[in-house]
Structures are given as structure tokens and as C-alpha cells.
Amino acid sequence: MKNRTFVFLAIWAGWANTLTAQNLPEAFNQNVLFNDVEQRDVDHHPVMAYLEPATSLLVRFSLQNVNAEAIAAWAGLPKDKEATKSRATIQRKIDLAMHVCGTSDVYVIASPRSLVEAAPMIVYPCKRPANATDLVRLIKDDLPKLGGQIQSQTDQRFVLVGVPQAIERVLVPEVAGRAKLIEALASFDEYPNSMVIALPDRVRDDLVSLWPDQLPPSWPTKISPRAMVRDIDRVTASWRFPPDAELLVTFESTDLAAAHRTREAIDKVLGHRQGLADRLAISTEDATLRIKADEDTFAEIVVVLAGLWTELMD
Amino acid sequence: MRFARSLSLAFCVLSLLHSGSSFGDEVNDDVVNDDVANDDVVTLRPMAAPDPLMKYRLWPAPQDRNELNPMHPINRALIMLYQQTPPDDDAWEKVESWADTPPDELPVEEVQRTLGYFGKSLDELASIENAMRIEYTLDTHNMTAAETASLVVPELQDMRLLARLIELRARLEIRQSRYDDAIATLRLGFRLSDAAGNSTHFLVGKLIGVAIAQRMLAVIETAIVRDDFPNLYWAMAALPSDRLFRMNESLEHESVLLNKLIQETGEFTDEPIGREAAIARLDSLTIAIDDLIRANSGDESEPELARLMSGVYVAAMAEPARELLAETPLGAKKSSDLSAAEAVLRSIRLRWERHRDRYLAWTSLPPELWANYETERNAAFGNEPEILDPIDKVAWVVTARLSLPISASYRAELTRNRLMLFEAIRMHASETGRLPETLSGLQPVPAWLNPLTALPFDYQRTHAGRAVVTYDTGVPATPKSTVHVALKVVK
């Protein structure tokens, strides 16, 4: 992966949390937007037990009704034989996964150290965990560079897939205090897929101290990474694939002034692609910026992400 | 030279070393093949030791050595070399091609004419013959890691050009049976080797020095098969191995670059330095690493990018760093209380120190003891493994992949010892009229050991005038392969 791509991903991951929230225990630090989320939902969420204090990213995927070929056709992904074959393989794996484990959502969790471990962890609630061995092998097949390092373990009704040291860590009971991640998922329940990024306070605090006030001059966008990581508390992306494809991204800032700065920064980023801002529905409510993408824009994003994934795997 | 170019040069030099050593081996390979196919042999003529024993010298006699510095005449010779435009555009190509031409096949007049173009350089160089005090200060001690890595040393590289001229002159003199002159010229070549290898601590300089010595030995190899060439056993015995072939100091010095980076982390005691101080040191280290990488790649510096990466690295490595430090005398409690920046900074220093010391420790182990410790040796200075962590990668880039130069230095010594074996056999044949039955029966002088294995050469006499010598070559691609040499004595 190129440095620039890596840093963009890292900056994306760093848009979270607030400096002002540092003194509050996270379990009680409910953002105004999520006041209607039942604390019970958070405490009893199936993946809560597998979060670490440093967990910063939580993704929920629904495998139900996923049609890889239909999504590819909608997004305009390549139709060559190789790509079609690859998608057929993915579809077979999804079908097998649901056959073995049922229709539960799949969760991906990652902390900053996942970058050096080179893999996040997959948490898959499974009705027959003992039968998941084949499934794990199929996942490894998709990650040839990491296949040797990745292991699986069943824990009650869950299958955990990741590097051994990460599995070992999450199996040690520990109060992670990462309700901020779970409550966001619960808040976007109407979408089958969601991704939440919220850095732990001390990680964000370090980034505020270490990151520069501007991006390298050779980069086209003139925004402050330091300000972004300071101002943005949590980023959530929620989506559903066709039919009724929709993508909603929210940036929750620390306060109104931070939200204003965040809006300015995002406008600068969007300004580099002519007409892009016009195709997005951008609204601000209190300190939260909501960006809804139309189907075409969402499809374009899928193409970009598919390219990034291919680059990463190469 | 910039760091990347320096590395490239080091590998070019290694290629030269290979070609230098394989020159002798080519002869032997031919012999082996021919031995099998055509029953040809390398023909050694009996030749007694000279009288007095040290009549011929490849290294200045103690009474001739002086305290002059050879670096000034060498640099003057180089300047003259640059100023002397040969009338022939392809003069240097010819010089290169003649390097592997047997002396008897050299076009004498053309070679004389070509050497004449560079006469002033060679005349100037003559004054280094006995000048033993090599002093050449580049003040790298006060340079940053990036400045050290991007240091340009063309004066070392271009000593190879001077060596080519010396080698050609020696070949010409052998062709003309002017053996005393040829040996004096070779002596000059070994002095140039000494200057290249020992004027700095740079590994690249040492590699150039060893390569020059190898070329001089290759010339000797073409000479000792001639009817009346003097026996150089004692002359080669007097060549100082530590000074000409061994690289220990240069190998140690290769850790200096990493050490400069280690110094950028600052000193630590058991007491935390505090978050702000750690962030300030980390920033300084970030810029030093970025400068080093830019010095290597030649790209423009982008400190903002370096700081972005640094922030991500601290976020990713904070917990692994604390876990690493918990295993040290600092202990788990103090480690967990450290700020992320300080934990990462301390862990960087610790990992780099471990890498440096593992490197220094294992490079000091002589190759004859490597055989059963390949894993440990590779972990210390073998080929760079696939590394995700950029900090570990930096450590490998500035110190790794040294198996090749280390064994190359021993192969140069191996060439010398193999030629000494031939000379010992020539002496033995001179006294007895035949080949020795065993190497332990060599008279009046012993065979030296193969420095790569610290074992004797394998020698089997097939009959009074024929023998086969087998030895470990130390070539990485075929470390266990042997080269057969058949010998025949003609009275």
C-alpha cells in the first residue's frame, strides 16, 4: 500500500473522539444524538465482550440477501472472466457461511495495533461453531499473505478469526469502556451494514500532539490533520446495497465550533472533485454532520474501495 | 555517494570480488572440465624459494617503510587520471578487456601505448609504495545519519581505475618476463588495496580494497604457471591478512549509522522523562529517519508526512511497546504508566540496541564456525526478512545482508592461501622432483589452511606427477561445492 493511501486510511481512522470528553467515563458519555439508545442494548450487545480498551473500529456486515454479482453490476465493477469468477467464489463463501452459522451479522473489530498485526479480528456469531473450520479456511484463502498468521478459535457461540495474540487478548475478560462504538451501531439499526470509528481518548490525544497542522504541501488538500482529530469525536458510515442502495456518513464533532471547522474541512476535500458536493445531501444538526450519498455516488465509492482492497491484497 | 548508490556500489564491488575470485576459479574450472574430458592439467614448474628467502616482496620490507601518507599521491594520481584524456575513445574498454587476457596474448605495443596515456598517474602513484601512515579524515563522527548515508566518496570508487592500470602493467611485465618489475608493480597494487580498505571505516572502501587485492592475486595466478617465475610463497606469506582481507572494523563501523539513530532517541533512566519530552524527542527522531530515507531515495523531504506516520506508529505500537518494556528491568507497572510516546520511544531504542548488538556479536564470529548457526547468523545480518514494522526495517536497511561481504573477505584470503599451496608444491617439487604424497608431507614449507573452514585443503595424489586439490569455495549459491584442481609437475 502506498504511503499516501495508508496515511489517508489512518487519518480517516483518527477522526474521532473529543478532547473535552476525555475526563468523562465513556460509558456515560452519550452523545446527544444517541440519547435514545437504550444502555441495555449496548451492554448486551454480542460483540461487547470482545472489545478492548483500544478498539477503535467496529464494522457490522449483514450477509443476508447479499448478491455479489448484482452489487458488482450496480457499481459497474469489471465484468471480465477473472472478476466474475472471483465474485462467484465470494458468493459461495457467503452462502456457506450462512449455511454453517446462520444469518447472524458478522463483526470486524480493530484497534490501532491491528495495523502492525496486519489483520483485524472477525467475530462471527455462529449456530454451529464447531463446524466453522471450513469457513475459516476459506477466509484464509482470501488472504494469502496473512493466511499463515491467522487462526480461529471458538468461544461459546462465536467464531473468532484473527492473529493469535489478538484472539488471546480479547478472551481475557476486561472492561473495555468502548460503548461508544456499540451505541452507534444500535443507532443505525435501519441499515444492515455499519462501520464506526472512535479512537480511545488517549490515542486521540497523542495524535493531536504528534500530527502536523497541515498535510504535506504536495498533497492537493489543505486541511489540518491535527484539527480534524481534535474536532471529530466519532465517524459512522452506514449503508445498504441494492435494492434501495443508500450510504449515510456522519461526523460527530466535539462542539458546534468544531462541527463548523469539520464542515469547512470536508467542503475542501469534496471541492477537489467537481460536482461531487452537489450530489451529496449534507446537513448539520447540532454538532453532527450528516452526508447522504445518492446511488451513483455510493456506487463510485464502492468502485474506489474495491480498488483499494485489491491494492491491499496485492 | 548516496546511501542507495553506496549499497549499489558495494554490490558492484562484490560482483567484482566474485569475478576476481572466479578468475582463478575459472582457470580451475577449465582444468576440472578438461581434466575429465581431455586430461589437461594446470602445469606447475618446480621452483625453489628465492635466496635470500625474502628477496621478492609483495609488501614493503620493514626497513623500507616510511611514515608518509599515501592518500595525497593517490588523490593527485586520480586528478591526473581525470585530466589525461586518452586519444582512444575505447581505451578504458580495452583496459577492462585485457584484465582477463592471459599475459602471452596481450598486444604488447597497444598495451604499452595505452599505459603511456596514463603515465603521469602511474608515476605519481609510485610514491605510495612504502608510505604506510594512512590518514584520511572525513569527520563522519560529527555527521548526522542522513549526512553519513549521503556522503560521496568517489575517491574510493575510482581507486579501482588505478588498480586496473597497475594490474595491466603487471601483466605486461610478466608477458615481457620482467618479473622483478612485475612483482614491484604488484606490491604497488597491494599498497593501493591497503589505502582503499583502510583510509576510512566504510565497508564499501574495504570491499574495494579487497577487490583490488583479489585482482593482484589473479595476476599472480597467471604468473606462477610460467617456467621461470620466482616462487612467491614467502612474499604472499608476508601479506598482512588483517590489513588487506579482514573486514572486522568496517563491519563494526556499519553499525554506526544505526547508532546515530539510536542517539536521536536520547538517554533514558528508570525514571520517566514525561510525555512532552518524549513527544519532542520523537519528533526529532521522526525527522532524522525521514532525512535518512530521503537521503537514500533522493526525494524531497516531507516532514508533515513523516509526522503523520509517526502519529500512526505511536498509536499502533503503544501497547506492544509497553508489553516489551514490561519484560525489562523497568517492569510492568512503570511501563504501563508511561505515555504512549515515551513507551514507543523507549521500545525503539531497545529494539535498535538489540539489533545493533546482535549484529556486532555475530559478525565477529569467523565463517568456519557459521555452519551450524545459520538461523542465528541470518537473524543478525542475513537477508532482510519480510518486515511490517518500519522501525525494524530501518535497522535492517542500515546494517543487514553482510554474509556476502564477510565471506568475500575470506575468499580473498582463500585465494592467497590456495596460491601459497601451489607455491609450496613448487618448492617441494624443486627438492624432490615429485608431488608430495600428502599435504602434511610437504617440504620444506607447509600448506596454509582454507580460512573459510579452518581446515586443510583436500589433496589427493593420483601418481607421482598428478594430484587433485579440492576445497570449499564459500560461494553463497554453492557453499558446499568444491573445485577440483589437477596438478602436474614438469621437471
PDB file of N, CA, C and O in Angstrom, chain A residues 12-50:
ATOM      1  N   TRP A  12      -8.400   8.861   8.366  1.00  0.00           N
ATOM      2  CA  TRP A  12      -9.819   8.504   8.447  1.00  0.00           C
ATOM      3  C   TRP A  12     -10.097   7.852   9.797  1.00  0.00           C
ATOM      4  O   TRP A  12     -11.055   8.181  10.485  1.00  0.00           O
ATOM      5  N   ALA A  13      -9.195   6.969  10.167  1.00  0.00           N
ATOM      6  CA  ALA A  13      -9.376   6.264  11.439  1.00  0.00           C
ATOM      7  C   ALA A  13      -9.218   7.207  12.624  1.00  0.00           C
ATOM      8  O   ALA A  13      -9.746   6.965  13.707  1.00  0.00           O
ATOM      9  N   GLY A  14      -8.490   8.284  12.387  1.00  0.00           N
ATOM     10  CA  GLY A  14      -8.213   9.174  13.506  1.00  0.00           C
ATOM     11  C   GLY A  14      -9.272  10.225  13.751  1.00  0.00           C
ATOM     12  O   GLY A  14      -9.216  10.962  14.732  1.00  0.00           O
ATOM     13  N   TRP A  15     -10.273  10.306  12.842  1.00  0.00           N
ATOM     14  CA  TRP A  15     -11.321  11.306  13.028  1.00  0.00           C
ATOM     15  C   TRP A  15     -12.270  10.832  14.108  1.00  0.00           C
ATOM     16  O   TRP A  15     -13.325  10.278  13.830  1.00  0.00           O
ATOM     17  N   ALA A  16     -11.920  11.018  15.305  1.00  0.00           N
ATOM     18  CA  ALA A  16     -12.829  10.530  16.330  1.00  0.00           C
ATOM     19  C   ALA A  16     -12.541  11.166  17.679  1.00  0.00           C
ATOM     20  O   ALA A  16     -11.462  11.713  17.915  1.00  0.00           O
ATOM     21  N   ASN A  17     -13.504  11.056  18.517  1.00  0.00           N
ATOM     22  CA  ASN A  17     -13.396  11.471  19.916  1.00  0.00           C
ATOM     23  C   ASN A  17     -13.151  12.970  20.121  1.00  0.00           C
ATOM     24  O   ASN A  17     -12.842  13.703  19.206  1.00  0.00           O
ATOM     25  N   THR A  18     -13.234  13.357  21.298  1.00  0.00           N
ATOM     26  CA  THR A  18     -13.043  14.768  21.620  1.00  0.00           C
ATOM     27  C   THR A  18     -12.061  14.924  22.740  1.00  0.00           C
ATOM     28  O   THR A  18     -11.894  14.038  23.573  1.00  0.00           O
ATOM     29  N   LEU A  19     -11.428  16.057  22.718  1.00  0.00           N
ATOM     30  CA  LEU A  19     -10.541  16.339  23.835  1.00  0.00           C
ATOM     31  C   LEU A  19     -11.363  16.626  25.095  1.00  0.00           C
ATOM     32  O   LEU A  19     -11.004  16.240  26.195  1.00  0.00           O
ATOM     33  N   THR A  20     -12.470  17.280  24.856  1.00  0.00           N
ATOM     34  CA  THR A  20     -13.266  17.667  26.021  1.00  0.00           C
ATOM     35  C   THR A  20     -13.919  16.482  26.692  1.00  0.00           C
ATOM     36  O   THR A  20     -14.287  16.554  27.862  1.00  0.00           O
ATOM     37  N   ALA A  21     -14.061  15.408  25.978  1.00  0.00           N
ATOM     38  CA  ALA A  21     -14.734  14.243  26.559  1.00  0.00           C
ATOM     39  C   ALA A  21     -13.789  13.377  27.375  1.00  0.00           C
ATOM     40  O   ALA A  21     -14.207  12.406  27.979  1.00  0.00           O
ATOM     41  N   GLN A  22     -12.526  13.791  27.384  1.00  0.00           N
ATOM     42  CA  GLN A  22     -11.533  12.897  27.985  1.00  0.00           C
ATOM     43  C   GLN A  22     -11.782  12.582  29.447  1.00  0.00           C
ATOM     44  O   GLN A  22     -11.454  11.508  29.917  1.00  0.00           O
ATOM     45  N   ASN A  23     -12.334  13.522  30.148  1.00  0.00           N
ATOM     46  CA  ASN A  23     -12.479  13.308  31.581  1.00  0.00           C
ATOM     47  C   ASN A  23     -13.741  12.520  31.944  1.00  0.00           C
ATOM     48  O   ASN A  23     -13.977  12.224  33.093  1.00  0.00           O
ATOM     49  N   LEU A  24     -14.528  12.219  30.941  1.00  0.00           N
ATOM     50  CA  LEU A  24     -15.769  11.501  31.225  1.00  0.00           C
ATOM     51  C   LEU A  24     -15.599  10.028  30.943  1.00  0.00           C
ATOM     52  O   LEU A  24     -15.050   9.647  29.913  1.00  0.00           O
ATOM     53  N   PRO A  25     -16.078   9.178  31.848  1.00  0.00           N
ATOM     54  CA  PRO A  25     -16.072   7.755  31.531  1.00  0.00           C
ATOM     55  C   PRO A  25     -16.920   7.547  30.279  1.00  0.00           C
ATOM     56  O   PRO A  25     -18.020   8.104  30.168  1.00  0.00           O
ATOM     57  N   GLU A  26     -16.429   6.753  29.361  1.00  0.00           N
ATOM     58  CA  GLU A  26     -17.114   6.654  28.076  1.00  0.00           C
ATOM     59  C   GLU A  26     -18.505   6.059  28.206  1.00  0.00           C
ATOM     60  O   GLU A  26     -19.405   6.371  27.441  1.00  0.00           O
ATOM     61  N   ALA A  27     -18.685   5.166  29.171  1.00  0.00           N
ATOM     62  CA  ALA A  27     -19.986   4.529  29.306  1.00  0.00           C
ATOM     63  C   ALA A  27     -21.081   5.566  29.570  1.00  0.00           C
ATOM     64  O   ALA A  27     -22.231   5.371  29.223  1.00  0.00           O
ATOM     65  N   PHE A  28     -20.683   6.701  30.177  1.00  0.00           N
ATOM     66  CA  PHE A  28     -21.679   7.729  30.487  1.00  0.00           C
ATOM     67  C   PHE A  28     -21.628   8.888  29.506  1.00  0.00           C
ATOM     68  O   PHE A  28     -22.310   9.866  29.661  1.00  0.00           O
ATOM     69  N   ASN A  29     -20.762   8.764  28.554  1.00  0.00           N
ATOM     70  CA  ASN A  29     -20.551   9.867  27.641  1.00  0.00           C
ATOM     71  C   ASN A  29     -21.427   9.699  26.409  1.00  0.00           C
ATOM     72  O   ASN A  29     -20.949   9.497  25.311  1.00  0.00           O
ATOM     73  N   GLN A  30     -22.720   9.770  26.613  1.00  0.00           N
ATOM     74  CA  GLN A  30     -23.612   9.575  25.479  1.00  0.00           C
ATOM     75  C   GLN A  30     -23.761  10.882  24.720  1.00  0.00           C
ATOM     76  O   GLN A  30     -24.101  11.914  25.275  1.00  0.00           O
ATOM     77  N   ASN A  31     -23.514  10.785  23.454  1.00  0.00           N
ATOM     78  CA  ASN A  31     -23.680  11.947  22.613  1.00  0.00           C
ATOM     79  C   ASN A  31     -25.169  12.280  22.530  1.00  0.00           C
ATOM     80  O   ASN A  31     -26.014  11.388  22.563  1.00  0.00           O
ATOM     81  N   VAL A  32     -25.453  13.554  22.373  1.00  0.00           N
ATOM     82  CA  VAL A  32     -26.863  13.962  22.333  1.00  0.00           C
ATOM     83  C   VAL A  32     -27.653  13.212  21.264  1.00  0.00           C
ATOM     84  O   VAL A  32     -28.825  12.921  21.414  1.00  0.00           O
ATOM     85  N   LEU A  33     -26.969  12.883  20.183  1.00  0.00           N
ATOM     86  CA  LEU A  33     -27.667  12.221  19.082  1.00  0.00           C
ATOM     87  C   LEU A  33     -28.146  10.835  19.480  1.00  0.00           C
ATOM     88  O   LEU A  33     -29.085  10.309  18.902  1.00  0.00           O
ATOM     89  N   PHE A  34     -27.494  10.257  20.448  1.00  0.00           N
ATOM     90  CA  PHE A  34     -27.775   8.866  20.767  1.00  0.00           C
ATOM     91  C   PHE A  34     -28.454   8.687  22.125  1.00  0.00           C
ATOM     92  O   PHE A  34     -28.425   7.628  22.704  1.00  0.00           O
ATOM     93  N   ASN A  35     -29.067   9.768  22.595  1.00  0.00           N
ATOM     94  CA  ASN A  35     -29.701   9.680  23.900  1.00  0.00           C
ATOM     95  C   ASN A  35     -30.827   8.655  23.931  1.00  0.00           C
ATOM     96  O   ASN A  35     -31.184   8.149  24.983  1.00  0.00           O
ATOM     97  N   ASP A  36     -31.363   8.383  22.749  1.00  0.00           N
ATOM     98  CA  ASP A  36     -32.484   7.460  22.720  1.00  0.00           C
ATOM     99  C   ASP A  36     -32.039   6.003  22.670  1.00  0.00           C
ATOM    100  O   ASP A  36     -32.850   5.101  22.626  1.00  0.00           O
ATOM    101  N   VAL A  37     -30.734   5.763  22.675  1.00  0.00           N
ATOM    102  CA  VAL A  37     -30.246   4.388  22.644  1.00  0.00           C
ATOM    103  C   VAL A  37     -30.295   3.809  24.050  1.00  0.00           C
ATOM    104  O   VAL A  37     -29.778   4.405  24.998  1.00  0.00           O
ATOM    105  N   GLU A  38     -30.928   2.664  24.163  1.00  0.00           N
ATOM    106  CA  GLU A  38     -31.024   2.024  25.476  1.00  0.00           C
ATOM    107  C   GLU A  38     -29.650   1.524  25.906  1.00  0.00           C
ATOM    108  O   GLU A  38     -28.979   0.827  25.145  1.00  0.00           O
ATOM    109  N   GLN A  39     -29.243   1.887  27.118  1.00  0.00           N
ATOM    110  CA  GLN A  39     -27.952   1.399  27.617  1.00  0.00           C
ATOM    111  C   GLN A  39     -27.924  -0.125  27.625  1.00  0.00           C
ATOM    112  O   GLN A  39     -26.894  -0.755  27.421  1.00  0.00           O
ATOM    113  N   ARG A  40     -29.093  -0.730  27.809  1.00  0.00           N
ATOM    114  CA  ARG A  40     -29.188  -2.191  27.845  1.00  0.00           C
ATOM    115  C   ARG A  40     -28.708  -2.787  26.517  1.00  0.00           C
ATOM    116  O   ARG A  40     -28.004  -3.771  26.462  1.00  0.00           O
ATOM    117  N   ASP A  41     -29.101  -2.113  25.409  1.00  0.00           N
ATOM    118  CA  ASP A  41     -28.698  -2.604  24.092  1.00  0.00           C
ATOM    119  C   ASP A  41     -27.180  -2.638  23.966  1.00  0.00           C
ATOM    120  O   ASP A  41     -26.596  -3.500  23.334  1.00  0.00           O
ATOM    121  N   VAL A  42     -26.565  -1.640  24.561  1.00  0.00           N
ATOM    122  CA  VAL A  42     -25.118  -1.539  24.483  1.00  0.00           C
ATOM    123  C   VAL A  42     -24.458  -2.635  25.320  1.00  0.00           C
ATOM    124  O   VAL A  42     -23.612  -3.377  24.850  1.00  0.00           O
ATOM    125  N   ASP A  43     -24.905  -2.731  26.573  1.00  0.00           N
ATOM    126  CA  ASP A  43     -24.283  -3.694  27.478  1.00  0.00           C
ATOM    127  C   ASP A  43     -24.431  -5.131  26.994  1.00  0.00           C
ATOM    128  O   ASP A  43     -23.547  -5.952  27.208  1.00  0.00           O
ATOM    129  N   HIS A  44     -25.569  -5.404  26.365  1.00  0.00           N
ATOM    130  CA  HIS A  44     -25.835  -6.787  25.989  1.00  0.00           C
ATOM    131  C   HIS A  44     -25.500  -7.101  24.547  1.00  0.00           C
ATOM    132  O   HIS A  44     -25.852  -8.156  24.044  1.00  0.00           O
ATOM    133  N   HIS A  45     -24.860  -6.181  23.909  1.00  0.00           N
ATOM    134  CA  HIS A  45     -24.535  -6.436  22.504  1.00  0.00           C
ATOM    135  C   HIS A  45     -23.568  -7.621  22.399  1.00  0.00           C
ATOM    136  O   HIS A  45     -22.631  -7.738  23.201  1.00  0.00           O
ATOM    137  N   PRO A  46     -23.781  -8.510  21.410  1.00  0.00           N
ATOM    138  CA  PRO A  46     -22.968  -9.733  21.356  1.00  0.00           C
ATOM    139  C   PRO A  46     -21.466  -9.509  21.255  1.00  0.00           C
ATOM    140  O   PRO A  46     -20.690 -10.331  21.753  1.00  0.00           O
ATOM    141  N   VAL A  47     -21.004  -8.443  20.630  1.00  0.00           N
ATOM    142  CA  VAL A  47     -19.546  -8.292  20.480  1.00  0.00           C
ATOM    143  C   VAL A  47     -18.910  -7.496  21.618  1.00  0.00           C
ATOM    144  O   VAL A  47     -17.696  -7.345  21.660  1.00  0.00           O
ATOM    145  N   MET A  48     -19.744  -6.991  22.536  1.00  0.00           N
ATOM    146  CA  MET A  48     -19.209  -6.141  23.608  1.00  0.00           C
ATOM    147  C   MET A  48     -18.053  -6.831  24.336  1.00  0.00           C
ATOM    148  O   MET A  48     -17.050  -6.193  24.683  1.00  0.00           O
ATOM    149  N   ALA A  49     -18.199  -8.134  24.544  1.00  0.00           N
ATOM    150  CA  ALA A  49     -17.184  -8.865  25.310  1.00  0.00           C
ATOM    151  C   ALA A  49     -15.844  -8.928  24.593  1.00  0.00           C
ATOM    152  O   ALA A  49     -14.816  -9.214  25.209  1.00  0.00           O
ATOM    153  N   TYR A  50     -15.857  -8.688  23.295  1.00  0.00           N
ATOM    154  CA  TYR A  50     -14.611  -8.834  22.540  1.00  0.00           C
ATOM    155  C   TYR A  50     -13.941  -7.493  22.229  1.00  0.00           C
ATOM    156  O   TYR A  50     -12.980  -7.441  21.466  1.00  0.00           O
TER     157      TYR A  50
END
